[in-house]
Short mmCIF file of C-alpha atoms in Angstrom, two decimals:
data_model
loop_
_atom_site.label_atom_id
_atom_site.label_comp_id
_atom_site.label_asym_id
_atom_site.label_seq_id
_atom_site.Cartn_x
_atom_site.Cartn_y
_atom_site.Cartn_z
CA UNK I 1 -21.92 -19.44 189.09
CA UNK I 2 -21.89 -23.02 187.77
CA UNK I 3 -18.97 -24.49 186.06
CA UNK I 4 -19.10 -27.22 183.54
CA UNK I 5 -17.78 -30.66 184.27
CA UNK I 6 -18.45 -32.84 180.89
CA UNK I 7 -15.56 -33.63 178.22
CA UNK I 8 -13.07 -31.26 177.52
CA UNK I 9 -14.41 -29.12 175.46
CA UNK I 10 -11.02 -27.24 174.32
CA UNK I 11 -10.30 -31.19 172.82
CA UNK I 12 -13.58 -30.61 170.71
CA UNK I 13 -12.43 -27.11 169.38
CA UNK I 14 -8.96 -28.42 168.66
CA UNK I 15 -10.64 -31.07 166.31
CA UNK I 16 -13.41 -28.73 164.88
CA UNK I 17 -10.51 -26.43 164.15
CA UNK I 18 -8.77 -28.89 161.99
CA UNK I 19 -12.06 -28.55 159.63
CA UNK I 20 -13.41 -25.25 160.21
CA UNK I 21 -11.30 -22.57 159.17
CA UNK I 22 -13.72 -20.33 161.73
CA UNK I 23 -13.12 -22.54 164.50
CA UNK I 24 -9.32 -22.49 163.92
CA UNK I 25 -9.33 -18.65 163.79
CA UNK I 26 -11.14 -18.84 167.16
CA UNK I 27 -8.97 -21.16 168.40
CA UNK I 28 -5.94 -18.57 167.63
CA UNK I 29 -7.37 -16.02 168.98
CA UNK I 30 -8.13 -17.61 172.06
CA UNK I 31 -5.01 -18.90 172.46
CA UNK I 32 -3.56 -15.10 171.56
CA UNK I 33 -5.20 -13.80 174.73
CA UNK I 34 -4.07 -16.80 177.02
CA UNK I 35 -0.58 -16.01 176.28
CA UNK I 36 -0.43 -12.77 176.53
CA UNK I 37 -2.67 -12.93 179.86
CA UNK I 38 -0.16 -15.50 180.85
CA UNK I 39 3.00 -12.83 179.76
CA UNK I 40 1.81 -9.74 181.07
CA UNK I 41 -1.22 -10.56 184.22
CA UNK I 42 2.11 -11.04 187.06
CA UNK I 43 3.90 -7.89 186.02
CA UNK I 44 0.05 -5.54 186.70
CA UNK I 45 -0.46 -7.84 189.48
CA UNK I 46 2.73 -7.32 191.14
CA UNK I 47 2.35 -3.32 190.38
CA UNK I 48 -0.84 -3.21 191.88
CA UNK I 49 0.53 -4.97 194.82
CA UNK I 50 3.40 -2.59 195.28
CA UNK I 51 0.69 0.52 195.06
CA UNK I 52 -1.09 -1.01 197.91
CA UNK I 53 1.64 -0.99 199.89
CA UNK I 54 2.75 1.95 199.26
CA UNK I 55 -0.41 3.39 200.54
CA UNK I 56 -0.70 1.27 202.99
CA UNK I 57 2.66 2.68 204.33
CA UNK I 58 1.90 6.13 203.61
CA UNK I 59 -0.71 6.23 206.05
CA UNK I 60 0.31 6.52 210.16
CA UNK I 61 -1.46 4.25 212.87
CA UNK I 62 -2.23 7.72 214.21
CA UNK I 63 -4.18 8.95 211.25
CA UNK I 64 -5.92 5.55 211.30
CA UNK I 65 -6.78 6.20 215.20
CA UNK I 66 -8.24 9.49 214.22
CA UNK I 67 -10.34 8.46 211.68
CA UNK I 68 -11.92 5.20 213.33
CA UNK I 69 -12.19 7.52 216.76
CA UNK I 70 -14.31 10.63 214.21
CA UNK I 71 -15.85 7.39 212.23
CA UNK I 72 -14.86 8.44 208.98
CA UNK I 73 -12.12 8.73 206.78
CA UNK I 74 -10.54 12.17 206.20
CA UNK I 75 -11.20 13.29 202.53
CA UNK I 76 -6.85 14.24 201.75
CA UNK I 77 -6.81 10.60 202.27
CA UNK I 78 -9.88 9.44 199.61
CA UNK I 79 -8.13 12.56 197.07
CA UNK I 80 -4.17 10.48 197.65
CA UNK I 81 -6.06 7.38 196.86
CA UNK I 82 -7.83 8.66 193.65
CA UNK I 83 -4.91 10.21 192.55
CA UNK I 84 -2.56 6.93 192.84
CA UNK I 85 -5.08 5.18 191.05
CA UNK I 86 -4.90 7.61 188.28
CA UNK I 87 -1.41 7.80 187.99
CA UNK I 88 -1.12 3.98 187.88
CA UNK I 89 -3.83 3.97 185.36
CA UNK I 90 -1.54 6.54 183.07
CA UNK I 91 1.81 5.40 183.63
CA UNK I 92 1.67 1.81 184.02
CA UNK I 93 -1.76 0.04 183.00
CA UNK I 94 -2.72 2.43 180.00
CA UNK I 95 0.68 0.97 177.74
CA UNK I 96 -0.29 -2.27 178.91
CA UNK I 97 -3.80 -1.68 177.22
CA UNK I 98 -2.31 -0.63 174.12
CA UNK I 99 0.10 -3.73 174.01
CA UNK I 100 -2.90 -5.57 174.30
CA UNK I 101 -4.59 -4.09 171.78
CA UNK I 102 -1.79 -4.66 169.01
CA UNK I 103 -1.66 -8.49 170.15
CA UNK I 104 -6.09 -8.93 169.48
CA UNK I 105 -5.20 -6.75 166.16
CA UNK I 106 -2.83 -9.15 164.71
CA UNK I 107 -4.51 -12.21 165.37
CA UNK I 108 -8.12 -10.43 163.88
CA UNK I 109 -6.83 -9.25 160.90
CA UNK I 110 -3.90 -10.79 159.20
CA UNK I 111 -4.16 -8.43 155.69
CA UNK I 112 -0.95 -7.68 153.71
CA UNK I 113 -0.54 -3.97 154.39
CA UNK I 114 -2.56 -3.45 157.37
CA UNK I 115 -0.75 -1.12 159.82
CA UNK I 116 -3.01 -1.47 163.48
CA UNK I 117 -3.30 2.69 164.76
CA UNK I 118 -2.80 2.34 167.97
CA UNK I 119 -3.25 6.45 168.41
CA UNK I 120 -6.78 6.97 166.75
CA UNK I 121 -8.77 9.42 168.87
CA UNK I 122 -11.43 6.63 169.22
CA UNK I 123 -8.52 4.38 171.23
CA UNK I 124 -7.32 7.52 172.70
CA UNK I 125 -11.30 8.31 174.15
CA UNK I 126 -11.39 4.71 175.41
CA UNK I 127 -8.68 4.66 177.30
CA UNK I 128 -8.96 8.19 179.01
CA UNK I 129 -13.07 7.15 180.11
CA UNK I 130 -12.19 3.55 180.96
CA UNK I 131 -8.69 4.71 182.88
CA UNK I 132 -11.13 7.63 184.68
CA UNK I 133 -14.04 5.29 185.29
CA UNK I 134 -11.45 2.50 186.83
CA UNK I 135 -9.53 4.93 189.15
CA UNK I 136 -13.13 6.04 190.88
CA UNK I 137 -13.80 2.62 191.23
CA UNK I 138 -11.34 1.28 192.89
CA UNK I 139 -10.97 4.41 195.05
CA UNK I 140 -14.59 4.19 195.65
CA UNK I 141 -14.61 0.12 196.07
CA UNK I 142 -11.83 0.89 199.43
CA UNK I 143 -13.01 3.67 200.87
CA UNK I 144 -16.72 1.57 201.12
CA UNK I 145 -14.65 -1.33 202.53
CA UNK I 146 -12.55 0.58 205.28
CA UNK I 147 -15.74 3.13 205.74
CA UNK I 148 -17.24 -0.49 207.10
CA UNK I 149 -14.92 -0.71 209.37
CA UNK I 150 -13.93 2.42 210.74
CA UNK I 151 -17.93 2.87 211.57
CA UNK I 152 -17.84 -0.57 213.22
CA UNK I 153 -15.29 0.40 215.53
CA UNK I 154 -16.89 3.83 215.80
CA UNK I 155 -20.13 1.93 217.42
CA UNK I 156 -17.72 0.38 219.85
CA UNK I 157 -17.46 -3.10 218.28
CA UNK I 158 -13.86 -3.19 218.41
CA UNK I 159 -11.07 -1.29 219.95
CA UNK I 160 -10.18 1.43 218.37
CA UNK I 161 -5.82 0.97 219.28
CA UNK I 162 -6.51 -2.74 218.34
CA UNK I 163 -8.13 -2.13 214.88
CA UNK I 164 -5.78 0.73 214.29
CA UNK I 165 -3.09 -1.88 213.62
CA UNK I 166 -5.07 -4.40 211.80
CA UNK I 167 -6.84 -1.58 209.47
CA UNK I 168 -3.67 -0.83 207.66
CA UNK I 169 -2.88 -3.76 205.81
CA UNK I 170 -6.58 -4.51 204.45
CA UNK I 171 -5.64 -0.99 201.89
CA UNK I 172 -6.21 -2.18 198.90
CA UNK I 173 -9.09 -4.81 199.34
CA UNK I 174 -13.03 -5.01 198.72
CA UNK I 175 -15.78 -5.04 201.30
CA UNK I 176 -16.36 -8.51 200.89
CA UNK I 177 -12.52 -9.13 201.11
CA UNK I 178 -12.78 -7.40 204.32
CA UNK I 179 -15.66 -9.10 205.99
CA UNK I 180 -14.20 -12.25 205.24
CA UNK I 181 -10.89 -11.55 206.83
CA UNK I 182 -13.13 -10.15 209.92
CA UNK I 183 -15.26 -13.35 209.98
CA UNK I 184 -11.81 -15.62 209.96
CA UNK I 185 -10.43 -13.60 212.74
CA UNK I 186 -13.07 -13.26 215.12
CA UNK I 187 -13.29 -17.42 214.45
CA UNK I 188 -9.74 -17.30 215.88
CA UNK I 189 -10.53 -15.14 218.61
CA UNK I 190 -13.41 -17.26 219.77
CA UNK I 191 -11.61 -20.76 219.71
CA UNK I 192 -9.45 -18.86 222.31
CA UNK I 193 -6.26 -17.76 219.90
CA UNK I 194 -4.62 -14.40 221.68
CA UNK I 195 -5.38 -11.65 219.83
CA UNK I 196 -1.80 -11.39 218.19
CA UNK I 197 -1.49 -14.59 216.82
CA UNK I 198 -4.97 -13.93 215.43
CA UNK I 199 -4.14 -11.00 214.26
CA UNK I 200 -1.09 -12.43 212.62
CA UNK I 201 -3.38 -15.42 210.89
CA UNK I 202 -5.87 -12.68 209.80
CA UNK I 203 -2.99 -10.76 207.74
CA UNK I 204 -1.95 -13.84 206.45
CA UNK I 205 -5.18 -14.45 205.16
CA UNK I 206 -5.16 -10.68 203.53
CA UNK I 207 -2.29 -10.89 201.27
CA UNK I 208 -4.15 -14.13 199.99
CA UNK I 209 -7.01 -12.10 199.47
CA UNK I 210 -5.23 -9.02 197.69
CA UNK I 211 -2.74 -11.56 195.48
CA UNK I 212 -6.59 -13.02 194.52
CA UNK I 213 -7.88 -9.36 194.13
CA UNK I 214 -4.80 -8.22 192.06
CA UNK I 215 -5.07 -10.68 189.64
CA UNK I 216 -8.75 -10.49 189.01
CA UNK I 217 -8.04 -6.96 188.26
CA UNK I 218 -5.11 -7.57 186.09
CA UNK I 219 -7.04 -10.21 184.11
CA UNK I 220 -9.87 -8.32 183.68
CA UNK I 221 -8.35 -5.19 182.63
CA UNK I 222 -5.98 -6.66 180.18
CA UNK I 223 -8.85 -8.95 178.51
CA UNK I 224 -11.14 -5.93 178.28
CA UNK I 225 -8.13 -4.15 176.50
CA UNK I 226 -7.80 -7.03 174.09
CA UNK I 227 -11.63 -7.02 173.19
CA UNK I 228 -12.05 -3.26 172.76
CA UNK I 229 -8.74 -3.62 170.28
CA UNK I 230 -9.83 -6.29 168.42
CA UNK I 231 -12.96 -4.12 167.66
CA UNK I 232 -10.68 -1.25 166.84
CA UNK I 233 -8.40 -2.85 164.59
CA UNK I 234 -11.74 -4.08 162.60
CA UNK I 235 -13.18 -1.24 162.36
CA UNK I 236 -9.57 0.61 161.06
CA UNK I 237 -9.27 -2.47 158.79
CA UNK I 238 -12.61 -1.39 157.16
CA UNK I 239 -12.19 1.92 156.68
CA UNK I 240 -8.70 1.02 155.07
CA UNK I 241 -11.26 -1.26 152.81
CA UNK I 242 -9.03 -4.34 153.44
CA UNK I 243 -12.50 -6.10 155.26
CA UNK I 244 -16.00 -5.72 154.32
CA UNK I 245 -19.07 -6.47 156.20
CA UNK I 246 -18.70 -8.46 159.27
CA UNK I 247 -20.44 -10.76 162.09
CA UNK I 248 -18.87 -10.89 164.86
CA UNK I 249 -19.59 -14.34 167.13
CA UNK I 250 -18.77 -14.72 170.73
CA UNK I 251 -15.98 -17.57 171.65
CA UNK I 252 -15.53 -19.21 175.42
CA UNK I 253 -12.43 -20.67 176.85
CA UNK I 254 -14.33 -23.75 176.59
CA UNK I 255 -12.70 -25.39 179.81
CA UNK I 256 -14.14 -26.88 182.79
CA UNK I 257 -14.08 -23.02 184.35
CA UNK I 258 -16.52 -21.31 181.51
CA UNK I 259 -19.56 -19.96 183.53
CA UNK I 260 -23.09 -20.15 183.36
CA UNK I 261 -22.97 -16.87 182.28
CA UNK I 262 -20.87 -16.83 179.36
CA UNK I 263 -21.87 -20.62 178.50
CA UNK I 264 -25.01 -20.08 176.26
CA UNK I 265 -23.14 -17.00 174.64
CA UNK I 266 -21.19 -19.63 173.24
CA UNK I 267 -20.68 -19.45 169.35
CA UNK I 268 -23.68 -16.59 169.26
CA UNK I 269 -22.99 -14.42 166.66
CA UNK I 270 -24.88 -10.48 165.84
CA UNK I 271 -24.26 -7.95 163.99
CA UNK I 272 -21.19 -5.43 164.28
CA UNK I 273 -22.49 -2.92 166.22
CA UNK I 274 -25.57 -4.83 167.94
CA UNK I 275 -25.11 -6.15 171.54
CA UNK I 276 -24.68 -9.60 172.80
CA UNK I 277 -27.94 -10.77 174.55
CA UNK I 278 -27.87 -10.19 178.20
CA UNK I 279 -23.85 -8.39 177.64
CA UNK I 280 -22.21 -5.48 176.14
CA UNK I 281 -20.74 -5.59 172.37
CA UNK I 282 -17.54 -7.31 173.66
CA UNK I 283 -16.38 -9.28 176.43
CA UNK I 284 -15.83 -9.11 179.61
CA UNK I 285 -18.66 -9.54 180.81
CA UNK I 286 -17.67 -10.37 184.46
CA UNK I 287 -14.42 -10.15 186.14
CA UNK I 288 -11.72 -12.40 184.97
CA UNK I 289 -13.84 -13.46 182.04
CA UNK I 290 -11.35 -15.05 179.64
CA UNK I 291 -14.03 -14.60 176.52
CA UNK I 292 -12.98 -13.46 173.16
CA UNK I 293 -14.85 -12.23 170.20
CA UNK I 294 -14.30 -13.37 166.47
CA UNK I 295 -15.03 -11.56 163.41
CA UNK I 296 -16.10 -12.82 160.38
CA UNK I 297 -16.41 -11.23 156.86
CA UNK I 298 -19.91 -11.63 155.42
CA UNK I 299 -21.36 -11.12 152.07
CA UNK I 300 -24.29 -8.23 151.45
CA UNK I 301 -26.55 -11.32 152.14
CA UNK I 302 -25.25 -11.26 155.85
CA UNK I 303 -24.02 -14.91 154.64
CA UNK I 304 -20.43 -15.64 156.46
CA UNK I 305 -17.87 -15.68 153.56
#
């Protein structure tokens, strides 16, 4: 990933924006997502921090013993996990979805008389896939990151007492989180650091890790929540016949952290239903991508009104 270094381009929109009344509505809505990232990101951060902990907790260093001495994990534990992802998914992230969803919808269509649904079976249908889909995931992305490990110390590699108290508090992270955090403290271990202190450093370096993880999550999640209901509220908008035709044109952050993937998306604009090249119909299209999508009214001429 390359990020771009030149002027500032958010100065550049600003002063478009003052001419273009496209570029100012990008501007707003771009500015719509940043604050509510900046509102609501630390409360699903700090609840996905607490569910790691809690299974974390809820699992003994005796259980752990078992499983790295068998190699494997037992499969209560992989059903507990799926089902606290799910229930955080339904109790806690899924009204955070819908907030964001009214927040894109009244920056994307600002029509005298437009009431946003936010209980349309097509929002309903989103959020039970994309609330099922995430739950596997994550369940799937920490049971291949512990399964690493447990089979590591199943070959003998380490200890299996001495991993059964380091294995605990890496619940909640990604393989490559994991690796990492066993690359830093087998560094320790090899300048000479005893074991605990390592171990200590190591941990240390693991809550950076899942503070990182957590908020890559929780920005993700919420900006792929304000896409899909700016799309929504269009779409409701049209069938209410306040909006006609549209284009729909891709936005960046337009900061020095816009990637070379979502760079030359910049300002593209397709049709409604018609896919970005090389994305999906709305952004994200990586983790923590802070893109938007803009939608403008065209004439029967496809002409932008």
């Amino acid at each position: 990933m390359t990020l771009y270094y030149g002027p500032a381009r958010g100065h550049l929109r600003v002063v478009k924006a003052m001419r273009d009344p496209a570029a100012a509505k990008a501007s707003a809505v771009l500015d719509a997502l940043r604050s509510f990232l900046k509102t609501e990101e630390p409360t699903v951060m700090r609840w996905l921090r607490s569910l790691w902990e809690v299974q974390q907790n809820a699992v003994t260093y005796g259980q752990i013993r078992d499983d790295i001495l068998q190699g494997t994990l037992t499969i209560d534990l992989l059903k507990q996990w799926q089902e606290d992802y799910a229930r955080f998914v339904t109790e806690k992230l899924a009204p955070k979805w819908r907030e964001a969803m009214q927040a894109a919808a009244r920056e994307q269509v600002k029509k005298d008389g437009f009431q946003f649904d936010l209980t349309t079976p097509e929002i309903d249908r989103w959020i039970e896939e994309h609330g099922t889909e995430l739950a596997v995931d994550l369940t799937e992305a920490q049971h291949t990151a512990l399964k690493v490990v447990i089979e590591q110390a199943a070959h003998g590699q380490y200890g299996p007492d001495e991993l059964a108290r380091v294995i605990r508090p890496l619940i909640g992270m990604t393989e490559r989180n994991i690796k990492a955090c066993e690359r830093y403290y087998e560094s320790l271990r090899a300048e000479g650091m005893k074991a605990d202190q390592a171990r200590e450093r190591a941990m240390n370096y693991a809550a950076n890790a899942h503070r990182y993880r957590a908020q890559n999550i929780a920005r993700t999640e919420l900006a792929s929540a304000f896409n899909h209901g700016a799309d929504a509220a269009i779409r409701q908008a049209q069938a209410q016949g306040y909006i006609g035709k549209v284009k729909k044109r891709w936005v960046t952050a337009e900061d020095e952290r816009v990637c070379d993937y979502c760079g030359p998306l910049d300002g593209v604009a397709v049709d409604h239903d018609d896919d970005f090249p090389g994305a999906d119909k709305v952004p994200p299209r990586h983790p923590s991508c802070r893109c938007v999508v803009v939608y403008e009214e065209v004439d029967e001429h496809g002409r932008s009104g």
